[in-house]
Coordinates of C-alpha atoms and ligand atoms in Angstrom, one line a residue:
M1 CA 6.1 1.5 24.4
S2 CA 6.4 -1.8 22.5
I3 CA 8.8 -4.6 23.5
D4 CA 11.4 -5.5 20.9
L5 CA 11.5 -9.3 21.1
F6 CA 14.8 -9.7 19.4
E7 CA 16.5 -7.1 21.6
R8 CA 14.9 -8.5 24.7
G9 CA 16.1 -12.0 23.9
G10 CA 14.5 -15.2 25.1
D11 CA 11.2 -16.8 24.2
L12 CA 7.7 -15.4 24.5
R13 CA 4.7 -17.2 25.9
E14 CA 1.5 -15.0 26.0
R15 CA -2.2 -15.5 26.4
A16 CA -4.8 -12.9 25.3
D17 CA -8.3 -12.5 24.1
V18 CA -7.1 -11.4 20.7
C19 CA -3.8 -11.8 18.8
V20 CA -3.4 -9.3 16.0
I21 CA -0.7 -10.1 13.4
G22 CA 0.7 -7.0 11.8
S23 CA 0.5 -3.4 13.0
G24 CA -0.1 -1.6 9.7
G25 CA -3.1 0.0 7.9
G26 CA -5.5 -2.7 9.1
G27 CA -3.9 -4.4 12.2
A28 CA -3.4 -1.2 14.2
V29 CA -7.0 -0.2 13.8
A30 CA -8.3 -3.6 14.9
A31 CA -5.9 -3.7 17.8
A32 CA -6.9 -0.2 19.0
E33 CA -10.6 -0.7 18.7
L34 CA -10.5 -4.1 20.5
A35 CA -8.2 -2.9 23.3
A36 CA -10.3 0.2 23.8
A37 CA -13.3 -2.0 24.3
G38 CA -11.5 -3.8 27.2
L39 CA -10.2 -6.9 25.5
S40 CA -6.7 -8.1 26.2
V41 CA -4.8 -7.7 22.9
V42 CA -1.3 -8.9 21.9
V43 CA 0.1 -7.4 18.6
L44 CA 2.9 -9.2 16.8
E45 CA 4.8 -7.1 14.3
Q46 CA 7.8 -8.5 12.4
G47 CA 9.5 -5.1 11.9
H48 CA 11.2 -2.9 14.4
H49 CA 9.5 0.0 16.2
W50 CA 11.2 2.9 14.5
T51 CA 10.0 6.4 15.3
S52 CA 10.4 9.9 13.9
R53 CA 13.8 10.1 15.8
N54 CA 15.1 7.4 13.5
F55 CA 13.9 8.8 10.2
T56 CA 17.0 10.3 8.8
Q57 CA 15.6 11.3 5.4
R58 CA 18.4 9.3 3.7
E59 CA 17.3 6.7 1.2
E60 CA 20.3 4.4 1.7
E61 CA 19.5 4.2 5.4
M62 CA 15.7 4.2 5.3
L63 CA 15.0 1.8 2.4
P64 CA 16.8 -1.2 4.0
R65 CA 15.5 -0.3 7.5
L66 CA 11.8 0.2 6.7
F67 CA 10.9 -1.8 3.6
E68 CA 10.3 -5.4 2.8
E69 CA 13.4 -6.8 1.1
A70 CA 15.1 -3.4 1.5
G71 CA 12.6 -1.9 -1.1
M72 CA 13.7 -4.5 -3.7
R73 CA 10.7 -6.9 -3.3
Q74 CA 9.6 -7.9 -6.8
T75 CA 7.5 -10.4 -8.7
A76 CA 9.1 -13.8 -9.5
D77 CA 10.0 -12.6 -13.1
G78 CA 11.3 -9.3 -11.9
G79 CA 8.6 -7.5 -13.8
V80 CA 7.0 -5.5 -11.0
I81 CA 8.7 -3.9 -7.9
V82 CA 6.3 -4.3 -4.9
L83 CA 6.9 -1.7 -2.1
Q84 CA 5.6 -2.7 1.4
G85 CA 6.5 -1.5 4.8
R86 CA 8.2 -3.7 7.4
N87 CA 8.0 -1.8 10.7
V88 CA 5.5 -0.8 13.4
G89 CA 2.8 1.1 11.5
G90 CA 3.4 -1.0 8.3
S91 CA 3.1 0.7 4.9
T92 CA 1.3 3.7 6.4
V93 CA 4.7 4.9 7.6
H94 CA 5.7 5.3 3.9
N95 CA 2.5 6.2 2.2
L96 CA 1.8 9.5 0.5
C97 CA -1.4 10.3 2.4
Y98 CA -3.9 10.5 -0.4
A99 CA -7.1 9.8 1.7
F100 CA -10.1 8.5 -0.3
R101 CA -13.2 6.7 0.8
T102 CA -14.1 3.5 -1.2
P103 CA -15.7 4.7 -4.4
P104 CA -19.5 4.2 -4.1
A105 CA -19.5 2.3 -7.5
I106 CA -16.9 -0.1 -6.2
L107 CA -19.0 -0.8 -3.0
E108 CA -22.0 -1.3 -5.2
M109 CA -20.1 -3.8 -7.4
W110 CA -18.8 -5.7 -4.3
R111 CA -22.4 -5.9 -3.1
T112 CA -23.9 -7.1 -6.3
E113 CA -21.2 -9.2 -7.9
H114 CA -19.5 -10.6 -4.8
G115 CA -22.5 -11.4 -2.6
L116 CA -21.8 -8.7 -0.1
P117 CA -25.1 -6.8 0.5
E118 CA -23.8 -6.0 4.1
L119 CA -21.4 -3.5 2.6
S120 CA -24.0 -0.8 2.2
D121 CA -23.1 2.8 2.1
A122 CA -25.0 3.3 5.4
A123 CA -23.2 0.4 7.1
M124 CA -19.8 1.8 6.0
A125 CA -20.5 5.4 6.9
G126 CA -19.7 5.1 10.6
S127 CA -16.4 3.4 10.0
F128 CA -15.3 5.9 7.4
A129 CA -16.2 8.8 9.7
R130 CA -14.3 7.2 12.7
V131 CA -11.1 6.5 10.8
E132 CA -11.1 9.8 9.0
A133 CA -11.4 11.6 12.4
S134 CA -8.6 9.4 13.9
L135 CA -6.3 10.1 10.9
K136 CA -7.2 13.8 10.8
V137 CA -8.3 13.6 7.2
K138 CA -8.8 17.1 5.6
P139 CA -8.4 18.9 2.3
I140 CA -4.9 19.8 1.1
L141 CA -4.8 23.6 1.0
E142 CA -3.9 25.6 -2.0
H143 CA -0.6 26.9 -0.6
E144 CA 0.4 23.2 0.2
V145 CA 0.4 22.2 -3.5
N146 CA 4.1 22.0 -4.5
T147 CA 5.6 22.9 -7.9
P148 CA 5.4 19.5 -9.6
N149 CA 1.8 19.2 -8.6
R150 CA 1.0 22.7 -9.8
L151 CA 2.7 22.0 -13.2
I152 CA 0.7 18.8 -13.6
R153 CA -2.5 20.6 -12.7
K154 CA -1.6 23.3 -15.3
G155 CA -1.0 20.6 -18.0
S156 CA -4.2 18.7 -17.1
E157 CA -6.4 21.8 -17.1
A158 CA -4.9 23.0 -20.4
L159 CA -6.1 19.7 -22.0
G160 CA -9.5 20.0 -20.3
Y161 CA -8.9 16.8 -18.2
S162 CA -10.8 16.2 -14.9
G163 CA -8.7 16.4 -11.8
F164 CA -8.7 17.8 -8.3
V165 CA -6.6 18.5 -5.2
T166 CA -7.2 15.7 -2.8
N167 CA -7.8 15.1 0.9
H168 CA -4.8 13.9 3.0
N169 CA -4.0 12.8 6.5
R170 CA -1.3 15.2 7.7
E171 CA -1.3 17.6 10.6
N172 CA 1.1 20.5 11.0
C173 CA 3.0 19.4 7.9
V174 CA 6.2 21.4 7.3
Q175 CA 6.1 20.2 3.7
A176 CA 9.5 18.5 3.9
G177 CA 8.6 16.0 1.2
Y178 CA 10.2 12.9 2.7
C179 CA 6.9 11.0 3.3
I180 CA 8.1 7.8 1.7
L181 CA 11.1 7.6 4.0
G182 CA 9.1 8.2 7.2
C183 CA 8.0 11.6 8.5
S184 CA 10.6 13.1 10.9
Y185 CA 8.1 15.6 12.1
D186 CA 5.3 13.2 13.1
A187 CA 3.1 15.3 10.8
K188 CA 2.0 12.3 8.7
Q189 CA -0.9 10.7 10.6
S190 CA 0.2 7.2 9.9
M191 CA -0.7 4.3 12.2
L192 CA 2.6 4.9 14.0
V193 CA 1.3 8.2 15.6
T194 CA -2.4 7.4 15.7
Y195 CA -3.9 4.0 16.2
V196 CA -0.7 2.3 17.5
P197 CA -0.3 4.7 20.5
T198 CA -4.1 4.4 21.0
A199 CA -3.9 0.6 21.2
E200 CA -0.9 0.8 23.6
A201 CA -2.6 3.4 25.8
A202 CA -5.6 1.0 26.0
G203 CA -3.4 -1.8 27.2
A204 CA -2.5 -3.7 24.0
R205 CA 0.9 -5.4 24.3
L206 CA 2.9 -4.8 21.2
Y207 CA 5.8 -7.0 20.4
A208 CA 8.1 -5.7 17.6
S209 CA 10.6 -8.0 15.8
A210 CA 8.1 -10.7 16.4
R211 CA 7.2 -12.8 13.3
A212 CA 4.1 -14.9 13.2
E213 CA 4.8 -18.1 11.2
R214 CA 1.9 -20.4 11.8
I215 CA -1.7 -20.2 13.0
E216 CA -3.0 -23.3 14.8
V217 CA -6.6 -24.4 14.9
S218 CA -8.0 -26.5 17.7
G219 CA -11.6 -27.8 17.9
G220 CA -12.3 -26.0 14.6
Q221 CA -11.4 -22.6 16.1
A222 CA -8.3 -20.5 15.6
H223 CA -6.5 -20.7 18.9
R224 CA -2.7 -20.2 18.8
V225 CA -0.1 -18.3 16.9
L226 CA 3.5 -19.6 16.7
G227 CA 6.6 -17.8 15.4
H228 CA 10.0 -16.4 16.2
A229 CA 11.7 -13.2 17.3
V230 CA 13.6 -12.0 14.2
D231 CA 16.5 -9.7 13.6
A232 CA 16.6 -7.0 10.9
A233 CA 17.6 -9.6 8.2
G234 CA 14.6 -11.8 9.2
R235 CA 16.8 -14.5 10.8
A236 CA 14.9 -16.5 13.5
H237 CA 16.0 -16.3 17.2
G238 CA 13.8 -17.0 20.2
T239 CA 10.4 -18.6 19.8
L240 CA 7.0 -17.1 20.4
E241 CA 3.6 -18.6 21.2
V242 CA 0.4 -16.7 21.8
E243 CA -2.8 -18.4 22.8
A244 CA -5.9 -16.4 21.9
R245 CA -9.6 -16.8 21.5
V246 CA -9.6 -14.7 18.3
V247 CA -6.8 -14.2 15.8
V248 CA -6.8 -11.1 13.5
L249 CA -4.5 -11.6 10.6
A250 CA -3.3 -8.2 9.2
A251 CA 0.1 -8.9 7.7
G252 CA -0.7 -7.3 4.3
A253 CA -1.7 -8.8 1.0
V254 CA 1.6 -10.7 0.5
A255 CA 2.3 -12.0 4.0
S256 CA -1.3 -12.8 5.1
P257 CA -1.9 -15.5 2.3
D258 CA 1.6 -16.8 2.8
L259 CA 0.9 -17.4 6.5
L260 CA -2.5 -19.1 5.8
L261 CA -0.9 -21.3 3.2
R262 CA 2.0 -22.2 5.4
S263 CA -0.6 -23.0 8.2
G264 CA -2.7 -25.1 5.8
I265 CA -5.9 -23.5 7.0
A266 CA -8.8 -21.4 5.7
N267 CA -8.4 -22.5 2.1
S268 CA -11.3 -24.8 1.2
S269 CA -12.1 -22.4 -1.7
G270 CA -8.5 -22.7 -3.1
Q271 CA -8.6 -18.9 -3.3
V272 CA -6.0 -18.0 -0.6
G273 CA -3.1 -16.2 -2.4
K274 CA -5.1 -16.0 -5.7
N275 CA -6.6 -12.8 -7.3
L276 CA -3.6 -10.6 -6.5
H277 CA -4.2 -7.2 -7.9
L278 CA -1.3 -4.7 -7.8
H279 CA -2.5 -1.3 -9.1
P280 CA 0.6 -1.4 -11.3
S281 CA 2.0 2.0 -12.1
I282 CA 4.4 3.3 -14.7
M283 CA 6.1 6.6 -15.0
A284 CA 6.9 9.3 -17.5
A285 CA 9.5 11.9 -16.6
G286 CA 9.1 15.5 -17.9
V287 CA 12.2 17.7 -18.1
F288 CA 11.6 21.4 -17.7
D289 CA 13.9 24.4 -18.3
D290 CA 13.6 25.8 -14.8
E291 CA 14.7 24.3 -11.5
I292 CA 11.8 22.5 -9.9
H293 CA 13.3 20.5 -7.0
P294 CA 10.6 17.8 -7.2
Y295 CA 11.5 16.4 -3.8
R296 CA 10.4 19.5 -1.9
G297 CA 6.8 19.9 -0.6
I298 CA 3.9 17.5 -0.3
P299 CA 4.7 14.9 -2.9
Q300 CA 1.2 14.1 -4.1
S301 CA -1.7 16.5 -3.9
Y302 CA -3.2 16.6 -7.4
Y303 CA -5.1 13.6 -8.9
I304 CA -6.3 13.2 -12.5
D305 CA -9.4 11.0 -12.8
E306 CA -10.2 11.8 -16.4
F307 CA -9.6 8.2 -17.5
I308 CA -11.6 6.3 -14.9
D309 CA -15.3 6.4 -14.7
L310 CA -16.3 3.8 -12.1
E311 CA -20.0 4.6 -12.3
R312 CA -20.0 3.7 -16.0
D313 CA -17.6 0.7 -15.7
P314 CA -16.3 -0.3 -12.2
H315 CA -13.9 -2.8 -13.7
R316 CA -11.5 -0.7 -15.6
G317 CA -9.7 2.6 -16.0
Y318 CA -6.6 4.3 -14.7
V319 CA -5.6 7.5 -12.9
L320 CA -2.7 9.8 -13.3
M321 CA -0.8 11.0 -10.2
P322 CA 2.5 12.9 -9.6
I323 CA 5.4 10.9 -8.2
T324 CA 8.2 12.2 -6.1
G325 CA 11.8 11.2 -6.9
F326 CA 14.7 11.0 -4.5
P327 CA 18.2 10.6 -6.0
I328 CA 18.6 6.8 -5.5
L329 CA 15.1 5.8 -6.5
T330 CA 15.3 8.1 -9.5
S331 CA 18.7 6.9 -10.7
A332 CA 17.6 3.3 -10.2
N333 CA 14.7 3.9 -12.6
M334 CA 16.6 6.1 -15.0
P335 CA 17.7 4.0 -18.0
G336 CA 21.2 4.0 -19.5
F337 CA 24.8 3.5 -18.1
G338 CA 27.9 5.7 -17.7
R339 CA 27.8 9.0 -19.5
A340 CA 24.3 8.6 -20.8
H341 CA 22.9 7.9 -17.3
Y342 CA 25.0 10.8 -15.9
E343 CA 23.6 13.2 -18.5
R344 CA 20.0 12.2 -17.6
M345 CA 20.7 12.6 -13.9
R346 CA 22.0 16.1 -14.5
S347 CA 18.4 17.2 -15.2
Y348 CA 17.2 15.6 -12.0
S349 CA 16.2 18.8 -10.2
R350 CA 14.3 19.9 -13.3
T351 CA 12.3 16.7 -13.7
V352 CA 8.7 16.0 -12.8
G353 CA 7.4 12.5 -12.7
L354 CA 3.8 11.5 -13.6
L355 CA 2.4 8.0 -13.0
A356 CA -0.3 6.1 -14.7
L357 CA -1.8 3.8 -12.1
L358 CA -4.1 1.0 -13.3
H359 CA -7.3 -0.3 -11.8
D360 CA -6.2 -3.8 -12.9
A361 CA -8.3 -6.8 -13.9
S362 CA -5.1 -8.9 -14.2
A363 CA -4.8 -11.3 -11.3
G364 CA -1.6 -12.8 -10.0
S365 CA -0.8 -14.9 -7.0
V366 CA 1.2 -15.2 -3.8
E367 CA 2.6 -18.5 -2.5
P368 CA 5.2 -19.5 0.1
G369 CA 8.7 -19.0 -1.2
K370 CA 12.1 -20.5 -0.2
S371 CA 12.3 -18.3 2.9
L372 CA 9.8 -16.8 5.2
S373 CA 10.9 -13.3 4.3
K374 CA 10.5 -13.9 0.5
P375 CA 7.1 -15.2 -0.6
T376 CA 6.8 -15.9 -4.3
I377 CA 4.7 -13.3 -6.1
R378 CA 3.5 -14.0 -9.7
Y379 CA 1.8 -11.4 -11.9
A380 CA 1.3 -11.0 -15.6
L381 CA -0.6 -8.2 -17.4
E382 CA -3.7 -9.1 -19.3
P383 CA -3.5 -7.7 -22.9
N384 CA -6.3 -5.1 -22.2
D385 CA -4.5 -4.0 -19.0
A386 CA -1.2 -3.6 -20.9
L387 CA -3.1 -1.5 -23.5
Q388 CA -4.6 0.7 -20.9
L389 CA -1.2 1.3 -19.3
A390 CA 0.3 2.3 -22.6
E391 CA -2.6 4.6 -23.2
G392 CA -2.0 6.1 -19.7
L393 CA 1.6 6.7 -20.6
V394 CA 0.5 8.6 -23.7
H395 CA -1.7 10.8 -21.5
C396 CA 1.1 11.4 -19.0
V397 CA 3.3 12.6 -21.9
E398 CA 0.5 14.9 -23.1
V399 CA 0.0 16.4 -19.7
L400 CA 3.7 17.0 -19.1
H401 CA 4.1 18.6 -22.6
A402 CA 1.1 20.8 -21.9
A403 CA 2.7 21.8 -18.6
G404 CA 5.8 23.1 -20.4
A405 CA 8.2 20.1 -20.4
R406 CA 10.7 20.4 -23.2
E407 CA 11.1 16.7 -23.4
V408 CA 9.5 13.6 -21.7
L409 CA 11.4 10.4 -21.0
I410 CA 9.7 7.0 -21.1
P411 CA 12.3 4.8 -19.3
Y412 CA 12.2 1.7 -21.5
H413 CA 15.2 -0.3 -20.2
D414 CA 16.9 -1.0 -23.6
E415 CA 16.0 2.0 -25.6
P416 CA 14.4 4.9 -23.7
L417 CA 12.0 7.0 -25.6
V418 CA 12.5 10.8 -25.5
L419 CA 9.6 12.8 -26.8
A420 CA 9.6 16.5 -27.6
P421 CA 6.4 18.5 -28.0
G422 CA 4.9 17.6 -31.3
D423 CA 6.5 14.2 -31.6
D424 CA 4.3 11.3 -32.6
L425 CA 3.1 9.6 -29.4
A426 CA 1.9 6.6 -31.3
E427 CA 5.4 5.2 -30.8
I428 CA 4.4 4.5 -27.2
T429 CA 1.4 2.4 -28.2
R430 CA 3.6 0.6 -30.8
R431 CA 6.1 -0.4 -28.2
G432 CA 3.4 -1.0 -25.6
V433 CA 3.9 -2.0 -22.0
K434 CA 5.6 -5.4 -21.4
L435 CA 6.7 -6.3 -17.9
G436 CA 10.5 -6.5 -17.8
E437 CA 11.0 -3.9 -20.5
I438 CA 10.1 -0.8 -18.5
P439 CA 10.0 -0.1 -14.7
V440 CA 6.6 -1.0 -13.2
A441 CA 5.9 -0.6 -9.5
S442 CA 3.1 -1.5 -7.1
T443 CA 2.5 0.2 -3.7
H444 CA -1.0 -1.3 -3.4
P445 CA -0.9 -5.2 -3.5
Q446 CA -4.4 -6.4 -2.6
S447 CA -7.2 -9.1 -2.8
T448 CA -5.3 -12.3 -2.0
C449 CA -7.8 -13.3 0.8
R450 CA -10.8 -11.9 -0.8
M451 CA -14.1 -11.2 0.8
G452 CA -17.3 -12.6 -0.7
G453 CA -20.6 -14.1 0.1
D454 CA -19.8 -17.5 -1.5
P455 CA -17.4 -19.7 0.5
A456 CA -16.6 -21.5 -2.7
T457 CA -15.1 -18.5 -4.3
S458 CA -13.9 -16.3 -1.4
V459 CA -11.8 -16.6 1.7
V460 CA -13.6 -14.4 4.3
N461 CA -17.1 -13.1 4.8
A462 CA -18.4 -9.5 4.8
F463 CA -17.0 -9.0 8.3
G464 CA -13.5 -10.4 7.5
E465 CA -14.1 -13.8 9.2
S466 CA -12.8 -16.9 7.6
H467 CA -15.5 -19.0 6.0
D468 CA -13.7 -22.1 7.2
V469 CA -12.2 -21.2 10.7
P470 CA -14.4 -19.4 13.2
G471 CA -12.5 -16.9 15.3
L472 CA -10.0 -16.2 12.5
F473 CA -10.4 -12.8 10.9
V474 CA -8.4 -11.0 8.1
A475 CA -8.2 -7.2 8.4
D476 CA -5.9 -5.9 5.8
M477 CA -5.8 -5.0 2.1
S478 CA -6.0 -8.7 1.2
V479 CA -9.7 -8.8 1.8
F480 CA -10.7 -6.4 -1.1
P481 CA -12.9 -8.5 -3.4
T482 CA -11.4 -6.8 -6.5
S483 CA -8.9 -4.1 -7.4
L484 CA -10.1 -1.0 -5.6
G485 CA -9.3 1.6 -8.3
A486 CA -8.5 4.3 -5.7
P487 CA -5.9 4.9 -3.0
P488 CA -6.6 2.1 -0.4
Q489 CA -5.6 3.2 3.1
I490 CA -9.0 4.5 4.2
T491 CA -10.9 1.4 2.8
T492 CA -8.4 -0.8 4.6
A493 CA -8.8 1.1 7.9
A494 CA -12.6 1.3 7.6
L495 CA -13.0 -2.4 6.9
A496 CA -10.7 -3.2 9.9
D497 CA -12.8 -0.9 12.1
R498 CA -15.9 -2.8 11.0
T499 CA -14.3 -6.1 11.6
A500 CA -13.3 -5.1 15.1
R501 CA -16.9 -3.9 15.9
H502 CA -18.2 -7.2 14.6
I503 CA -15.8 -9.1 16.8
L504 CA -17.1 -7.1 19.8
D505 CA -20.7 -7.6 18.9
R506 CA -20.2 -11.4 18.6
W507 CA -17.7 -11.8 21.4
D508 CA -19.8 -14.2 23.4
E509 CA -20.2 -16.6 20.5
L510 CA -16.5 -16.7 19.6
G511 CA -15.5 -19.7 21.5
P512 CA -13.9 -20.4 24.9
S513 CA -11.4 -18.1 26.5
A514 CA -7.8 -18.9 25.8
Ligands
FAD601 C1 5.1 3.9 -0.9 C2 3.6 3.8 -0.6 C3 2.8 4.8 -0.8 C4 1.4 4.7 -0.6 N1 0.6 5.8 -0.8 C5 -0.7 5.7 -0.4 C6 -1.6 6.8 -0.5 O1 -1.1 7.9 -0.8 N2 -2.9 6.7 -0.1 C7 -3.4 5.5 0.2 O2 -4.6 5.4 0.5 N3 -2.6 4.4 0.3 C8 -1.3 4.5 0.0 N4 -0.5 3.4 0.2 C9 -1.1 2.1 0.7 C10 -1.4 2.0 2.2 O3 -0.3 2.4 2.9 C11 -2.0 0.7 2.5 O4 -3.3 0.7 2.0 C12 -2.0 0.2 3.9 O5 -0.8 0.4 4.6 C13 -2.3 -1.3 3.9 O6 -2.5 -1.8 5.2 P1 -2.2 -3.3 5.5 O7 -2.6 -3.6 6.9 O8 -2.9 -4.1 4.4 O9 -0.7 -3.6 5.3 P2 0.6 -2.9 5.9 O10 0.3 -1.5 6.3 O11 1.7 -3.1 4.9 O12 0.9 -3.6 7.3 C14 1.2 -5.0 7.3 C15 2.2 -5.2 8.5 O13 2.3 -6.6 8.8 C16 3.6 -6.8 9.2 N5 3.9 -8.3 8.9 C17 4.0 -8.9 7.7 N6 4.2 -10.2 7.9 C18 4.2 -10.4 9.3 C19 4.4 -11.6 10.1 N7 4.5 -12.8 9.5 N8 4.3 -11.4 11.4 C20 4.1 -10.2 12.0 N9 4.0 -9.1 11.3 C21 4.0 -9.2 9.9 C22 4.4 -5.9 8.2 O14 5.7 -5.7 8.7 C23 3.6 -4.6 8.3 O15 4.0 -3.8 9.3 C24 0.9 3.5 -0.1 C25 1.8 2.4 0.2 C26 3.1 2.6 -0.1 C27 4.0 1.4 0.2
SF4_602 S1 5.6 16.4 3.6 FE1 4.7 16.6 5.7 S2 4.0 14.6 6.1 FE2 5.5 14.4 4.5 S3 7.5 14.0 5.5 FE3 7.3 16.2 5.2 S4 6.4 17.0 7.1 FE4 6.1 14.8 7.1

């Protein structure tokens, strides 16, 4: 079991072959693979080690406990909410278990446009197979498709749209539906119940409530990580110092560039913190006559890919996916005040949400903010991306109407749009999508330490190693060269698996022991 550095008190001085920063979708994989191969591994995780015993299925308790900035992290102008986990297991503890390999057309684009011929289908195949086996990826069965997903499939099929029931990483799922708040049944195969215990069983020393704040370079090599024990509010207490031959940075696409910029390293390209893609998503809410109880059952199982054709154009498109709604999150996104808001919430248990999620070309940035817990995230939508999102909203409304919704709400903050079947949907494109005027969320921030063959335009090479600092690797979603255009957890894990194997292959060249 991990040691909680804040609860233990005092300072930490450690020495290891490898220091892994972050225990989420990428970090846990790297830690487990490296420890299993016999290296001494220290993992630093800023969040607490919560387990299924602590997951109460209550939003007001879980959001502050498990999410960055209590689930209220947002871009500097407040235009996009950015949801990220802050706990052992990272965002995989909250994710919704869609499990997709990297689309082949995206890998092809990364090879040809980003100088990464090493990312061949054959080279990735072993990593995909290993992580899928560890995460127990399998198809969602017909009886596991819940009512909102069935309705969305019905609407999509009535319109002749392409869609399918996806793979997921759950085992013995009781279909409780609380995935976003942490699975109380250990059915979700997040890092918390897969790679983290594997890493610990192989001898990795995991420190929770341990925030890395600076990576030091000596003799041109990454060699030391400095930071503090932190409490739940992110306040610094005892100090920590880990000397290591190799540092694997896997703090996620917001914290990883923040840490590199604060350390003043690995940025000869000027690209650290740039190229932020968010997969921004926007919701339409269909109100049905019958009780649906949208929070029951596996939240996302159907996936509409009618409006993305990566083989034809790997740079654009959007997908439609159902979204689960708990009372607090739903009411926060529901427009209106007082009586109007109350009336809308009365239809809560008859409401089905459908998201348009964009494969974005828009590129934002991350830079250090006033506090270590609050980096500055900037993001603006390019006109073509805003157009695509508006078009996506139109299709969400069509699908919900075709599924039988008697009205669909588009939650513009000032003047929500309520559309009955037969209404003119062109009003959506007339209003468009402007950040700040309608709720927009991101659960997939990525690409802020992007991978590429050219050190002048990228931060890490095809194996996640910094172009500038030997022995410094990045193994999280920040390495994606572009927006992925698909759910990212398997790509993140597979690239981290590959990075770990590369470290093992090159171990003898990676500098003197710490
Ligand atoms: C609500 C939600 C739903 C999602 N649904 C899906 C889905 O259905 N399918 C899918 O494929 N993907 C989904 N994802 C995305 C998926 O979870 C991510 O792809 C994956 O977790 C990314 O891994 P990562 O290592 O980049 O970051 P994370 O998993 O976020 O891990 C980063 C870790 O680093 C820690 N950390 C940060 N800063 C520091 C520091 N300074 N020192 C020490 N530790 C630090 C954080 O606390 C965190 O634990 C979803 C994400 C969310 C939030
Ligand atoms: S739906 Fe399954 S995986 Fe999600 S919280 Fe419920 S039991 Fe866990």
